[in-house]
CSV table of C-alpha atoms and ligand atoms in Angstrom, one decimal:
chain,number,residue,atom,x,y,z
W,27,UNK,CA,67.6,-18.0,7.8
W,28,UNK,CA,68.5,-17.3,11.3
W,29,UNK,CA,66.5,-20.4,12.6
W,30,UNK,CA,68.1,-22.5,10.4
W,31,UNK,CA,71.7,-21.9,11.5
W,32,UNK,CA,70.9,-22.0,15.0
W,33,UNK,CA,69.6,-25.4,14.7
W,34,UNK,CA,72.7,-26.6,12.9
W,35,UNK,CA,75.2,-25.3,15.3
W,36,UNK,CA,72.5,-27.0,18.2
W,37,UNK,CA,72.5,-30.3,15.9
W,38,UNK,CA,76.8,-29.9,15.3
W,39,UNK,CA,77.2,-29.8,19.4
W,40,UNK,CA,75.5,-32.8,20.0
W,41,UNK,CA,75.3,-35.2,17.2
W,42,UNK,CA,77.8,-37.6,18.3
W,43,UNK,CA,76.2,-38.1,21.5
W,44,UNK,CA,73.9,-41.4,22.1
W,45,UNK,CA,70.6,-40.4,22.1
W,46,UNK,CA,70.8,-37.0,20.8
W,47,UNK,CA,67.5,-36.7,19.8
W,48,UNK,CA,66.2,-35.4,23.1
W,49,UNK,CA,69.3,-33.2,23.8
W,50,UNK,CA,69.1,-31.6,20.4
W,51,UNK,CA,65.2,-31.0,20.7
W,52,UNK,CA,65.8,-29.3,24.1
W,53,UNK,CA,68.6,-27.2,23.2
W,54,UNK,CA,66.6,-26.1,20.2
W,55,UNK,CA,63.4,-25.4,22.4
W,56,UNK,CA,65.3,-23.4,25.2
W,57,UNK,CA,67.3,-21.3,22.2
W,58,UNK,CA,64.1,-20.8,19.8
W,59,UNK,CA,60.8,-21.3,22.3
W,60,UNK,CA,59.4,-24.2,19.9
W,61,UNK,CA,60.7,-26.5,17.7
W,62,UNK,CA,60.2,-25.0,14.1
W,63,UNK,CA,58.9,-27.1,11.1
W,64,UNK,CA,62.0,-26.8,9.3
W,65,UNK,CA,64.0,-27.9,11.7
W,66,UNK,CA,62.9,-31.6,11.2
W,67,UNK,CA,64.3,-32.5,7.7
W,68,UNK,CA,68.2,-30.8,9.0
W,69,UNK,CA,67.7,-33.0,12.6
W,70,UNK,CA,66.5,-35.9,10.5
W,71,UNK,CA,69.2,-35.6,7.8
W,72,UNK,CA,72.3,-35.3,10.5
W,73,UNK,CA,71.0,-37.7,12.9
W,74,UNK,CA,70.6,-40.3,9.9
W,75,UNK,CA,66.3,-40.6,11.8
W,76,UNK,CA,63.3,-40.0,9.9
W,77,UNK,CA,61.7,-37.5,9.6
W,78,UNK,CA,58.2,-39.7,10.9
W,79,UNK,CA,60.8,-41.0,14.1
W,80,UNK,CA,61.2,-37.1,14.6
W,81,UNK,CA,57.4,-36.1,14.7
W,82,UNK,CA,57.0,-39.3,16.7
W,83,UNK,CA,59.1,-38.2,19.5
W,84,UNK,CA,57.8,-34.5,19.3
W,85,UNK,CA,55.0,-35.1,19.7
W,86,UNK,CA,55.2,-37.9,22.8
W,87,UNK,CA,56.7,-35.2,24.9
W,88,UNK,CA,53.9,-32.4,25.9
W,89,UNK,CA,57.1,-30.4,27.0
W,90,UNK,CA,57.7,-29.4,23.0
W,91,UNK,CA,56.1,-27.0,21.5
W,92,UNK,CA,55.6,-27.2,17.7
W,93,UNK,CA,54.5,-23.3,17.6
W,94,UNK,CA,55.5,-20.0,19.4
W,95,UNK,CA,53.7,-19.7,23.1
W,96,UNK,CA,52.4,-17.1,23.9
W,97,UNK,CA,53.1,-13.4,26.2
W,98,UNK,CA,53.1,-16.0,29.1
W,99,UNK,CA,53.2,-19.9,29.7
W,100,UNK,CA,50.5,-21.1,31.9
W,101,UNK,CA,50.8,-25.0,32.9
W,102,UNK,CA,48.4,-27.1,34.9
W,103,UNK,CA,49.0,-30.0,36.5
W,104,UNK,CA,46.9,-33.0,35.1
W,105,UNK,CA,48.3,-35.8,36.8
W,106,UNK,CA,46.7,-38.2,39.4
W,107,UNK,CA,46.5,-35.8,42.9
W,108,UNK,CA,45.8,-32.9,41.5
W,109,UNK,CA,42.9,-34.2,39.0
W,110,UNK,CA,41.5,-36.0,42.4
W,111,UNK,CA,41.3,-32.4,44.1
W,112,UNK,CA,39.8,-30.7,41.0
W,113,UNK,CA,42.4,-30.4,38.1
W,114,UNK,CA,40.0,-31.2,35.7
W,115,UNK,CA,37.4,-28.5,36.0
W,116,UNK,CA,40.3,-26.0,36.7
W,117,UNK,CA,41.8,-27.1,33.1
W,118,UNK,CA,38.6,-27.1,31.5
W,119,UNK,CA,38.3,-22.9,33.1
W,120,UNK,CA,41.2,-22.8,32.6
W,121,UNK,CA,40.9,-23.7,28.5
W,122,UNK,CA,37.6,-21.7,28.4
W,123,UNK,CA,39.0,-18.9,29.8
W,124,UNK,CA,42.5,-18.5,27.9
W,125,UNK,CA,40.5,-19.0,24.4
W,126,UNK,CA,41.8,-16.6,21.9
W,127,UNK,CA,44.5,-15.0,24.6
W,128,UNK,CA,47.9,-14.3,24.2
W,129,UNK,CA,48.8,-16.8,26.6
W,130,UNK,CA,49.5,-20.5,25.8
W,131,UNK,CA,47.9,-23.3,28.2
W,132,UNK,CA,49.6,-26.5,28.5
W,133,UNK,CA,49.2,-29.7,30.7
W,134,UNK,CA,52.0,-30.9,32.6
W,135,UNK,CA,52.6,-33.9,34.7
W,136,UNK,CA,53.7,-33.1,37.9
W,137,UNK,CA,54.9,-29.9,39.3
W,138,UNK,CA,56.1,-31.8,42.7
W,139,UNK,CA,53.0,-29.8,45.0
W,140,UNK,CA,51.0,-33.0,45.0
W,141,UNK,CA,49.7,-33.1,48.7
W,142,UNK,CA,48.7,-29.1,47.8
W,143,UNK,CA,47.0,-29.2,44.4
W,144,UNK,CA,45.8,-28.6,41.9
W,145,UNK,CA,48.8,-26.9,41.2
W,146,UNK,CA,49.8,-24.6,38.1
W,147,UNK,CA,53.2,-23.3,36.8
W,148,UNK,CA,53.5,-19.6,34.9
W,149,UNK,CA,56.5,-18.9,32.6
W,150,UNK,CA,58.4,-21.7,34.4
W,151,UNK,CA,59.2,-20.2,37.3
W,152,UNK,CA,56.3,-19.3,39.3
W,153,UNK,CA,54.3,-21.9,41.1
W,154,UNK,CA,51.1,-21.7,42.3
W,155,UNK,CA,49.3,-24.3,44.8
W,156,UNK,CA,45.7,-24.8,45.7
W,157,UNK,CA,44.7,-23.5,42.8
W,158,UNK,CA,40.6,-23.2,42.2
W,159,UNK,CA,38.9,-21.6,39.3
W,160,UNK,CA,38.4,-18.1,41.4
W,161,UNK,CA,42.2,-18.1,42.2
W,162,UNK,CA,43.1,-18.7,38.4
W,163,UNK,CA,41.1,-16.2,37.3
W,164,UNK,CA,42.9,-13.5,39.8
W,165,UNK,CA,45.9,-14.8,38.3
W,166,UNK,CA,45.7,-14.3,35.1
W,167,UNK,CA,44.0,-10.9,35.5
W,168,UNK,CA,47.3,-9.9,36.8
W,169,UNK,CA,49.2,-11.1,34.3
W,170,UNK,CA,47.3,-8.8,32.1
W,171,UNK,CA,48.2,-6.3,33.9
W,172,UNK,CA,51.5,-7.1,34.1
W,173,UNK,CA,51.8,-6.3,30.4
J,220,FES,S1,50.2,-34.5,40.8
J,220,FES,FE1,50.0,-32.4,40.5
J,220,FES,S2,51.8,-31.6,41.3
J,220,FES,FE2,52.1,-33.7,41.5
């Protein structure tokens, strides 16, 4: 499987480094987009972890992602500022609205626009400040355009 050898070339480059848990699960979410199933038992096997330590650490992070996302990668901010200028009811919108989509919503923890939230990232590389309901909604209509 192509997966498969991908991850062990990934797990080969960095096994000897302290810590490589994190480095390896990065490297395999940047080559992949998620961090497959069967990738645990090979990271757990070379790293001499378990596979529970593994899962643990997965799923700590809200940066991996166990599955696929979707066309496009919407994050919002749902730490401290922005949830004091209305981050929560633009998540909850923003989960209501993206229900069955092709687009994955995730939280994140700080996009660095605090004094201008509530703030949300697309794809990584597009951010967006001052963000209300009305404004995510334009948004995303033209990223359904944008297909
Ligand atoms: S708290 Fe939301 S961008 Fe920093």
């Amino acid at each position: 499987m192509a997966n498969l050898a991908a991850i062990e070339r990934i797990v080969a480059a960095k096994r000897t480094l302290p810590g490589a848990l994190l480095p390896v699960l990065h490297d395999i979410q940047e080559a992949l987009g998620h961090i497959p199933p069967e990738s645990v038992p090979l990271i757990a096997r070379e790293l001499n972890l378990s596979r529970a330590e593994i899962h643990g650490v997965i799923s700590y992070y809200h940066h991996f992602r166990q599955t696929l996302p979707g066309r496009h990668l919407v994050r919002i901010c749902c730490a401290e500022a922005c949830q004091a200028v209305g981050g929560e009811a633009l998540a909850e919108h923003a989960r209501t609205r993206l229900e069955g989509s092709d687009l994955t919503l995730e939280p994140v923890y700080c996009l660095g626009l605090c004094a201008i939230g509530p703030a949300l990232q697309i794809d990584e590389t597009t951010l967006h400040a001052h963000v209300t309901p009305e404004k995510f909604d334009a948004l995303m209509a033209a990223l359904a355009a944008d297909k």
